[in-house]
Tab-separated table of C-alpha atoms in Angstrom:
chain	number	residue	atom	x	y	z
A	1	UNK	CA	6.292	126.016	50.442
A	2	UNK	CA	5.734	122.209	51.001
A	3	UNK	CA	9.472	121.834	52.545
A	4	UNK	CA	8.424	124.884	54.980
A	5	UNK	CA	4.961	122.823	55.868
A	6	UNK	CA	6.965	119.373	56.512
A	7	UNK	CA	9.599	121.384	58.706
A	8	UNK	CA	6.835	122.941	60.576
A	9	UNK	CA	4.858	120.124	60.958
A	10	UNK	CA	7.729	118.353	62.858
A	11	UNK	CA	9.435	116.005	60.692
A	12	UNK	CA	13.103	117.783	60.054
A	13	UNK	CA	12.679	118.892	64.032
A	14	UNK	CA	12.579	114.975	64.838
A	15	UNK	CA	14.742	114.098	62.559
A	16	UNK	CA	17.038	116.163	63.631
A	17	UNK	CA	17.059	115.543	67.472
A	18	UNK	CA	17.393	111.823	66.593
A	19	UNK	CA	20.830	112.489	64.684
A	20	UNK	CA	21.802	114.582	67.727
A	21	UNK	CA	20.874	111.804	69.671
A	22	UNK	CA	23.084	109.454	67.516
A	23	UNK	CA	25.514	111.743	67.400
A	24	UNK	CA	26.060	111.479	71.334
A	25	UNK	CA	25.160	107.702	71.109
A	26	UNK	CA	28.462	107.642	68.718
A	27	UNK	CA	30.706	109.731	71.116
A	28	UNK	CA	29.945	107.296	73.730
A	29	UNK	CA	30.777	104.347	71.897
A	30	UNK	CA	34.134	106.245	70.954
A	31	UNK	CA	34.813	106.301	74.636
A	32	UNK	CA	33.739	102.878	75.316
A	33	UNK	CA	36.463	102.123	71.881
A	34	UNK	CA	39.289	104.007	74.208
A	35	UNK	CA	38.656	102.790	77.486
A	36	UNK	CA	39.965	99.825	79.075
A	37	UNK	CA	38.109	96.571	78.870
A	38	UNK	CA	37.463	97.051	83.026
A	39	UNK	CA	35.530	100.447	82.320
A	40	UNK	CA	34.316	99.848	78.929
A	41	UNK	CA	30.981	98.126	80.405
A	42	UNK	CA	29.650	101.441	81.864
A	43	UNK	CA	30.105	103.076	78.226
A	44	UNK	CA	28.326	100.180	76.949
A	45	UNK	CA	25.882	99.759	78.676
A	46	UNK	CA	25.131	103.629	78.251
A	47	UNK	CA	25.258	103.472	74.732
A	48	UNK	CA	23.171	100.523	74.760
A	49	UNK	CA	20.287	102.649	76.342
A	50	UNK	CA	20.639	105.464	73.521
A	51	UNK	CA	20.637	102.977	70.889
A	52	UNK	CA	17.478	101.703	72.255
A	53	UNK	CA	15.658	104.858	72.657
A	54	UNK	CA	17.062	105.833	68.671
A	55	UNK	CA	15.485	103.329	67.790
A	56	UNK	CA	11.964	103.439	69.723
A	57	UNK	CA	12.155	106.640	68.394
A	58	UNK	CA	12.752	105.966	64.252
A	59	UNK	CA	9.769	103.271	65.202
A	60	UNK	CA	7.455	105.467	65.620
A	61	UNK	CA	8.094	107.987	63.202
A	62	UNK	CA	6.398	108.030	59.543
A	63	UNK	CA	6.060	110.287	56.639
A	64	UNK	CA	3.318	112.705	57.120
A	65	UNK	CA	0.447	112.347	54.813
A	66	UNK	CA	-0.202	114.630	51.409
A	67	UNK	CA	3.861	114.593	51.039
A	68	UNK	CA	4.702	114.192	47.729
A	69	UNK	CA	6.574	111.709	46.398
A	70	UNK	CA	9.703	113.052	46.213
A	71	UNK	CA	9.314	114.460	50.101
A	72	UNK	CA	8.682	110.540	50.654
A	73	UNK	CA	11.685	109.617	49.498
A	74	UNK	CA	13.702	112.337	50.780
A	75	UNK	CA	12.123	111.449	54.294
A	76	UNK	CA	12.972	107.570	53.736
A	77	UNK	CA	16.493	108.386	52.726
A	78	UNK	CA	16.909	110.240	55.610
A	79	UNK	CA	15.592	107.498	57.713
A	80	UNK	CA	17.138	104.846	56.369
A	81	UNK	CA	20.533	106.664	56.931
A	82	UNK	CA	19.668	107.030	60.516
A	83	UNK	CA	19.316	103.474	60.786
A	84	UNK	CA	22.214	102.315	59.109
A	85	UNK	CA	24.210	104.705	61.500
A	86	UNK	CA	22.538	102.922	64.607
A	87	UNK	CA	23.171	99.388	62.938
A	88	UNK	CA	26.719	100.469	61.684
A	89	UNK	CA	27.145	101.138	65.704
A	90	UNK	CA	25.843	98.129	66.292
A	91	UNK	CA	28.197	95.952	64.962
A	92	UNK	CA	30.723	98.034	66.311
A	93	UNK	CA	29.607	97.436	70.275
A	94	UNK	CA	29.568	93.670	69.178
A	95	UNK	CA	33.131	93.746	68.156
A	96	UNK	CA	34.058	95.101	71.168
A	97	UNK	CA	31.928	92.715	73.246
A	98	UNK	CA	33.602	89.927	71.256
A	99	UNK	CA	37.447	91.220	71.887
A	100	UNK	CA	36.453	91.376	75.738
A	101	UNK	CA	34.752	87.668	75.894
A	102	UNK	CA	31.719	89.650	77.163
A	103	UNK	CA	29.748	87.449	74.522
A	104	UNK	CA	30.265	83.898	74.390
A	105	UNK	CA	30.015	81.981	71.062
């Protein structure tokens, strides 16, 4: 019944919109991967902006009080996981930026 209250009260709902939004985030940095170093910037740069607004998002999100502990943790695994996808696609964009000479040592 608690799982039912938490899904209700929003947090599986946000949760879920931000992987969908990292989900997307990750198909554009797939075509920014394929494209050619003259057109990657526009897939960058778009990625860039869903990165940032993943993260704005994960910011502002906490567990919702009266969860039990092991809600908690299921809520901080799941958010933790988010954030290791963003960062994972992180380093990723920097790689890229690197292999153009976009970013200069």
């Amino acid at each position: 019944m608690r799982r039912a209250v938490l899904a209700e009260g929003g947090g599986d709902r946000v949760f879920e919109r931000i992987e969908q939004m990292r989900d997307k985030a990750e198909a554009a940095l797939a075509q920014a991967e394929k494209s050619s170093p003259g057109e990657r910037h526009v897939h960058m740069k778009e990625h860039m902006h869903m990165l940032e607004s993943i993260m704005s998002q994960l910011h502002k999100e906490h567990p919702a009080p009266g969860m039990t502990t092991a809600e908690h943790l299921a809520w901080m695994e799941r958010h933790d996981k988010l954030v290791d996808d963003v960062l994972g696609q992180m380093m990723r964009e920097h790689k890229l930026m690197m292999a153009d000479k976009e970013c200069h040592p």
